[in-house]
Structure formats: C-alpha cells, structure tokens
PDB file of C-alpha atoms in Angstrom:
ATOM      1  CA  UNK A   1     213.421 170.496 242.000  1.00 89.00           C
ATOM      2  CA  UNK A   2     213.620 173.497 244.773  1.00 96.00           C
ATOM      3  CA  UNK A   3     216.021 176.058 243.887  1.00 97.00           C
ATOM      4  CA  UNK A   4     217.337 177.623 246.669  1.00 98.00           C
ATOM      5  CA  UNK A   5     219.209 181.313 246.515  1.00 97.00           C
ATOM      6  CA  UNK A   6     222.330 180.073 249.332  1.00 98.00           C
ATOM      7  CA  UNK A   7     224.577 184.044 250.556  1.00 98.00           C
ATOM      8  CA  UNK A   8     226.715 183.785 252.423  1.00 98.00           C
ATOM      9  CA  UNK A   9     228.545 187.268 253.567  1.00 97.00           C
ATOM     10  CA  UNK A  10     231.548 187.300 255.337  1.00 94.00           C
ATOM     11  CA  UNK A  11     231.372 185.949 259.042  1.00 94.00           C
ATOM     12  CA  UNK A  12     234.662 183.774 260.082  1.00 93.00           C
ATOM     13  CA  UNK A  13     231.898 181.104 259.736  1.00 95.00           C
ATOM     14  CA  UNK A  14     231.014 181.123 256.395  1.00 96.00           C
ATOM     15  CA  UNK A  15     233.555 177.740 255.329  1.00 96.00           C
ATOM     16  CA  UNK A  16     230.591 176.219 257.451  1.00 97.00           C
ATOM     17  CA  UNK A  17     227.747 177.221 254.296  1.00 98.00           C
ATOM     18  CA  UNK A  18     229.696 174.530 252.697  1.00 98.00           C
ATOM     19  CA  UNK A  19     228.076 171.823 254.088  1.00 98.00           C
ATOM     20  CA  UNK A  20     224.671 173.654 253.940  1.00 98.00           C
ATOM     21  CA  UNK A  21     225.462 173.927 250.127  1.00 98.00           C
ATOM     22  CA  UNK A  22     226.306 170.497 250.612  1.00 98.00           C
ATOM     23  CA  UNK A  23     222.884 168.575 252.229  1.00 98.00           C
ATOM     24  CA  UNK A  24     220.594 171.439 250.055  1.00 98.00           C
ATOM     25  CA  UNK A  25     221.844 169.448 247.423  1.00 98.00           C
ATOM     26  CA  UNK A  26     221.330 165.878 248.368  1.00 98.00           C
ATOM     27  CA  UNK A  27     217.767 166.756 250.215  1.00 97.00           C
ATOM     28  CA  UNK A  28     216.889 167.774 245.658  1.00 97.00           C
ATOM     29  CA  UNK A  29     217.967 171.084 245.896  1.00 98.00           C
ATOM     30  CA  UNK A  30     219.096 173.387 243.017  1.00 97.00           C
ATOM     31  CA  UNK A  31     221.697 175.760 244.220  1.00 98.00           C
ATOM     32  CA  UNK A  32     222.355 179.085 243.892  1.00 96.00           C
ATOM     33  CA  UNK A  33     224.937 181.111 245.440  1.00 97.00           C
ATOM     34  CA  UNK A  34     226.465 184.351 246.152  1.00 96.00           C
ATOM     35  CA  UNK A  35     229.760 185.709 248.476  1.00 96.00           C
ATOM     36  CA  UNK A  36     229.692 189.549 249.526  1.00 96.00           C
ATOM     37  CA  UNK A  37     233.023 190.444 248.705  1.00 93.00           C
ATOM     38  CA  UNK A  38     234.678 189.300 251.289  1.00 95.00           C
ATOM     39  CA  UNK A  39     233.272 185.499 251.918  1.00 96.00           C
ATOM     40  CA  UNK A  40     235.385 184.830 248.111  1.00 95.00           C
ATOM     41  CA  UNK A  41     238.150 185.823 250.992  1.00 95.00           C
ATOM     42  CA  UNK A  42     236.785 183.302 253.635  1.00 95.00           C
ATOM     43  CA  UNK A  43     235.508 180.306 251.168  1.00 96.00           C
ATOM     44  CA  UNK A  44     236.165 179.633 246.834  1.00 95.00           C
ATOM     45  CA  UNK A  45     233.872 180.335 244.512  1.00 96.00           C
ATOM     46  CA  UNK A  46     235.434 176.614 242.554  1.00 96.00           C
ATOM     47  CA  UNK A  47     234.120 175.080 245.979  1.00 97.00           C
ATOM     48  CA  UNK A  48     230.438 176.128 246.190  1.00 97.00           C
ATOM     49  CA  UNK A  49     230.513 175.589 242.098  1.00 97.00           C
ATOM     50  CA  UNK A  50     231.852 172.002 242.863  1.00 97.00           C
ATOM     51  CA  UNK A  51     229.417 171.104 245.362  1.00 97.00           C
ATOM     52  CA  UNK A  52     225.993 172.943 243.820  1.00 98.00           C
ATOM     53  CA  UNK A  53     227.490 172.337 239.821  1.00 97.00           C
ATOM     54  CA  UNK A  54     226.200 175.773 239.695  1.00 95.00           C
ATOM     55  CA  UNK A  55     227.840 178.638 239.354  1.00 92.00           C
ATOM     56  CA  UNK A  56     228.684 180.911 241.906  1.00 94.00           C
ATOM     57  CA  UNK A  57     228.123 184.832 241.686  1.00 92.00           C
ATOM     58  CA  UNK A  58     229.568 187.441 243.236  1.00 89.00           C
ATOM     59  CA  UNK A  59     229.298 190.759 241.250  1.00 78.00           C
ATOM     60  CA  UNK A  60     225.665 192.206 240.339  1.00 64.00           C
ATOM     61  CA  UNK A  61     226.722 192.711 236.811  1.00 55.00           C
ATOM     62  CA  UNK A  62     228.460 189.927 234.899  1.00 53.00           C
ATOM     63  CA  UNK A  63     229.722 190.419 231.911  1.00 47.00           C
ATOM     64  CA  UNK A  64     230.560 187.669 231.479  1.00 48.00           C
ATOM     65  CA  UNK A  65     226.573 186.259 231.024  1.00 47.00           C
ATOM     66  CA  UNK A  66     225.498 189.124 230.695  1.00 47.00           C
ATOM     67  CA  UNK A  67     222.832 189.803 233.130  1.00 51.00           C
ATOM     68  CA  UNK A  68     221.623 191.712 235.793  1.00 51.00           C
ATOM     69  CA  UNK A  69     222.103 189.197 239.510  1.00 52.00           C
ATOM     70  CA  UNK A  70     219.337 189.943 241.062  1.00 52.00           C
ATOM     71  CA  UNK A  71     217.142 189.337 238.308  1.00 66.00           C
ATOM     72  CA  UNK A  72     218.237 186.147 237.219  1.00 72.00           C
ATOM     73  CA  UNK A  73     218.771 184.718 240.045  1.00 81.00           C
ATOM     74  CA  UNK A  74     215.470 185.079 242.043  1.00 86.00           C
ATOM     75  CA  UNK A  75     212.871 183.892 239.072  1.00 88.00           C
ATOM     76  CA  UNK A  76     211.875 180.275 240.824  1.00 93.00           C
ATOM     77  CA  UNK A  77     213.160 180.873 243.702  1.00 96.00           C
ATOM     78  CA  UNK A  78     212.136 178.753 246.669  1.00 97.00           C
ATOM     79  CA  UNK A  79     214.188 179.992 249.006  1.00 98.00           C
ATOM     80  CA  UNK A  80     216.856 183.270 250.020  1.00 98.00           C
ATOM     81  CA  UNK A  81     219.142 181.621 252.773  1.00 98.00           C
ATOM     82  CA  UNK A  82     221.902 183.898 253.951  1.00 98.00           C
ATOM     83  CA  UNK A  83     224.138 181.686 256.117  1.00 98.00           C
ATOM     84  CA  UNK A  84     226.167 183.033 258.389  1.00 98.00           C
ATOM     85  CA  UNK A  85     224.820 186.930 258.006  1.00 98.00           C
ATOM     86  CA  UNK A  86     227.066 189.228 259.135  1.00 97.00           C
ATOM     87  CA  UNK A  87     225.755 192.196 261.186  1.00 98.00           C
ATOM     88  CA  UNK A  88     227.039 193.849 258.360  1.00 98.00           C
ATOM     89  CA  UNK A  89     224.304 192.095 255.905  1.00 98.00           C
ATOM     90  CA  UNK A  90     221.816 192.681 258.560  1.00 98.00           C
ATOM     91  CA  UNK A  91     221.915 195.642 259.045  1.00 98.00           C
ATOM     92  CA  UNK A  92     221.290 196.597 254.547  1.00 98.00           C
ATOM     93  CA  UNK A  93     218.053 194.312 254.724  1.00 98.00           C
ATOM     94  CA  UNK A  94     216.970 195.984 257.163  1.00 98.00           C
ATOM     95  CA  UNK A  95     217.342 199.159 255.404  1.00 98.00           C
ATOM     96  CA  UNK A  96     216.869 198.965 252.176  1.00 97.00           C
ATOM     97  CA  UNK A  97     220.708 199.154 251.125  1.00 97.00           C
ATOM     98  CA  UNK A  98     221.438 196.981 247.854  1.00 94.00           C
ATOM     99  CA  UNK A  99     225.615 197.839 247.635  1.00 94.00           C
ATOM    100  CA  UNK A 100     226.202 194.488 246.566  1.00 93.00           C
ATOM    101  CA  UNK A 101     224.403 191.639 244.682  1.00 93.00           C
ATOM    102  CA  UNK A 102     223.782 189.870 248.160  1.00 95.00           C
ATOM    103  CA  UNK A 103     221.685 192.691 249.858  1.00 96.00           C
ATOM    104  CA  UNK A 104     220.183 194.421 245.938  1.00 93.00           C
ATOM    105  CA  UNK A 105     219.037 190.169 245.934  1.00 94.00           C
ATOM    106  CA  UNK A 106     217.227 190.187 248.868  1.00 96.00           C
ATOM    107  CA  UNK A 107     214.900 193.262 248.223  1.00 95.00           C
ATOM    108  CA  UNK A 108     214.325 191.660 243.937  1.00 93.00           C
ATOM    109  CA  UNK A 109     212.322 187.830 245.911  1.00 95.00           C
ATOM    110  CA  UNK A 110     209.547 187.183 245.894  1.00 95.00           C
ATOM    111  CA  UNK A 111     210.064 184.171 247.725  1.00 97.00           C
ATOM    112  CA  UNK A 112     210.535 183.110 251.707  1.00 98.00           C
ATOM    113  CA  UNK A 113     213.697 184.269 253.004  1.00 98.00           C
ATOM    114  CA  UNK A 114     216.304 182.691 255.920  1.00 98.00           C
ATOM    115  CA  UNK A 115     218.849 184.220 257.867  1.00 98.00           C
ATOM    116  CA  UNK A 116     221.055 182.515 260.502  1.00 98.00           C
ATOM    117  CA  UNK A 117     223.497 185.053 261.623  1.00 98.00           C
ATOM    118  CA  UNK A 118     226.606 184.534 262.797  1.00 97.00           C
ATOM    119  CA  UNK A 119     228.496 187.290 264.445  1.00 96.00           C
ATOM    120  CA  UNK A 120     230.292 188.379 267.917  1.00 95.00           C
ATOM    121  CA  UNK A 121     228.868 188.232 270.855  1.00 95.00           C
ATOM    122  CA  UNK A 122     228.283 192.637 271.189  1.00 95.00           C
ATOM    123  CA  UNK A 123     227.790 193.508 268.517  1.00 96.00           C
ATOM    124  CA  UNK A 124     224.913 190.232 268.330  1.00 97.00           C
ATOM    125  CA  UNK A 125     223.573 191.918 271.426  1.00 96.00           C
ATOM    126  CA  UNK A 126     224.470 195.536 270.533  1.00 98.00           C
ATOM    127  CA  UNK A 127     220.929 197.384 269.579  1.00 98.00           C
ATOM    128  CA  UNK A 128     221.209 198.377 266.323  1.00 98.00           C
ATOM    129  CA  UNK A 129     221.436 194.899 265.295  1.00 98.00           C
ATOM    130  CA  UNK A 130     218.043 193.562 267.588  1.00 98.00           C
ATOM    131  CA  UNK A 131     216.617 196.285 266.580  1.00 98.00           C
ATOM    132  CA  UNK A 132     217.353 195.375 262.546  1.00 98.00           C
ATOM    133  CA  UNK A 133     216.812 191.543 263.296  1.00 98.00           C
ATOM    134  CA  UNK A 134     213.132 193.475 265.067  1.00 98.00           C
ATOM    135  CA  UNK A 135     212.195 195.676 261.722  1.00 98.00           C
ATOM    136  CA  UNK A 136     213.142 192.181 259.615  1.00 98.00           C
ATOM    137  CA  UNK A 137     210.813 189.909 261.453  1.00 98.00           C
ATOM    138  CA  UNK A 138     207.556 192.469 261.174  1.00 98.00           C
ATOM    139  CA  UNK A 139     208.888 191.883 257.203  1.00 98.00           C
ATOM    140  CA  UNK A 140     208.280 187.652 257.906  1.00 98.00           C
ATOM    141  CA  UNK A 141     212.250 187.387 257.499  1.00 98.00           C
ATOM    142  CA  UNK A 142     212.767 184.437 259.599  1.00 98.00           C
ATOM    143  CA  UNK A 143     215.539 183.429 261.566  1.00 98.00           C
ATOM    144  CA  UNK A 144     217.491 180.443 262.769  1.00 98.00           C
ATOM    145  CA  UNK A 145     219.143 182.209 266.489  1.00 97.00           C
ATOM    146  CA  UNK A 146     222.811 182.489 266.896  1.00 97.00           C
ATOM    147  CA  UNK A 147     223.752 179.932 269.935  1.00 95.00           C
ATOM    148  CA  UNK A 148     225.766 180.849 272.669  1.00 93.00           C
ATOM    149  CA  UNK A 149     229.576 179.346 273.042  1.00 89.00           C
ATOM    150  CA  UNK A 150     233.226 180.918 271.579  1.00 84.00           C
ATOM    151  CA  UNK A 151     233.916 182.883 268.899  1.00 84.00           C
ATOM    152  CA  UNK A 152     236.247 182.831 266.675  1.00 82.00           C
ATOM    153  CA  UNK A 153     237.732 185.690 268.442  1.00 83.00           C
ATOM    154  CA  UNK A 154     237.935 184.070 271.908  1.00 84.00           C
ATOM    155  CA  UNK A 155     234.872 185.791 273.547  1.00 87.00           C
ATOM    156  CA  UNK A 156     232.000 183.532 274.766  1.00 90.00           C
ATOM    157  CA  UNK A 157     228.486 184.362 274.322  1.00 90.00           C
ATOM    158  CA  UNK A 158     225.782 184.191 271.763  1.00 95.00           C
ATOM    159  CA  UNK A 159     226.465 184.899 268.208  1.00 94.00           C
ATOM    160  CA  UNK A 160     228.032 181.875 267.201  1.00 96.00           C
ATOM    161  CA  UNK A 161     226.331 180.438 263.921  1.00 96.00           C
ATOM    162  CA  UNK A 162     223.358 178.192 264.301  1.00 97.00           C
ATOM    163  CA  UNK A 163     224.657 174.949 263.650  1.00 97.00           C
ATOM    164  CA  UNK A 164     224.260 173.618 260.247  1.00 98.00           C
ATOM    165  CA  UNK A 165     221.618 170.525 260.695  1.00 98.00           C
ATOM    166  CA  UNK A 166     219.177 173.020 262.175  1.00 98.00           C
ATOM    167  CA  UNK A 167     220.142 175.475 259.657  1.00 98.00           C
ATOM    168  CA  UNK A 168     219.280 172.476 257.580  1.00 98.00           C
ATOM    169  CA  UNK A 169     216.277 171.568 259.975  1.00 98.00           C
ATOM    170  CA  UNK A 170     215.158 175.517 259.395  1.00 98.00           C
ATOM    171  CA  UNK A 171     214.650 175.335 256.008  1.00 98.00           C
ATOM    172  CA  UNK A 172     213.199 172.138 254.688  1.00 98.00           C
ATOM    173  CA  UNK A 173     210.331 173.254 257.539  1.00 98.00           C
ATOM    174  CA  UNK A 174     210.337 176.943 254.712  1.00 98.00           C
ATOM    175  CA  UNK A 175     210.139 174.319 251.860  1.00 97.00           C
ATOM    176  CA  UNK A 176     207.914 172.064 252.625  1.00 95.00           C
ATOM    177  CA  UNK A 177     205.679 174.539 254.700  1.00 86.00           C
TER     178      UNK A 177
END
C-alpha cells in the first residue's frame, strides 16, 4: 500500500482536499494528513480522519502520541502531496523555513514531492512566488499548475487550484512512476 502524506495549507480551496483524500484512499493509498494551523479553520481534522481512517496531524509535537510528527510521518512515504499550497508554504519550502509541521516534514521527506498551488492571481504572478517555485523545481519538486478562472475574492486569473481529478492523476503518475 502506498503511503501519501497530504499537506493542506490555508487556502480557501482547502475543502477540495477532502475529495482528493477520498480519491487517494479509494485508489488504495494510505493517506496521512497534515493541516497547517490556519487550515484547521477551513477544514476539520475529524472530516479528514473519517475520510482517511488515519490520524490527522496539526502540531509538530503531539503530546498524546509522544512522537515528533515530521520524523514519524516521513517513514515509508511514497509521496508528499501539498494541495492546496499557499504562497506562504511555498516560500517556506523554498527557503528552508521549518516553523510548523508541514514545512518541517517537507525538509524531512526523501520521497517525491508534488505541490498544487492555490492563491490570488496577483500573488501567483508575483516575482517572489515565481522565484520560489522555480527554485523548488530545481530541487525536483513537481507542480500541478493552477488554472485560470475566478477565485474566492472575486479576482480572475491564474491561481485557482487545479481540478481535483487533475491533481489526483498527477499523484498517480508519481506513485506509479
């Protein structure tokens, strides 16, 4: 069984990750989810625990489990998938900032990494974000590019999370590759 670590950052598109988790489980993957502190306000751990059958991680040091999450999670991982990935988490990844469980786990994994960004079009087009993405690509981080269209704030352009089926197919390609 393939182990997928699904990271969810605080984009309004976070709710779509529930469908992604469901598809991965249906495909036979064991899915372990990491929610950033702010993503917890957009999708609940209970929802993801129910969909995956596994605990959801929200803190670097879980007192009730007595382990260091980023070390335990990385063991036997086949894929580290972040969907949605905000400009903030992409910047942390690109600059080695490890101040939460998701960014710390990124630095700890040895498996392939796939990132599906979601953000305001102005943020997506900002030179800092594009520089961070290009830097990550040089480290063999793979991306599912965002789509053009309306986003939650009412703006239109590139930055909208790719369709869940597109992200799922990209994840399957990595897992089967």
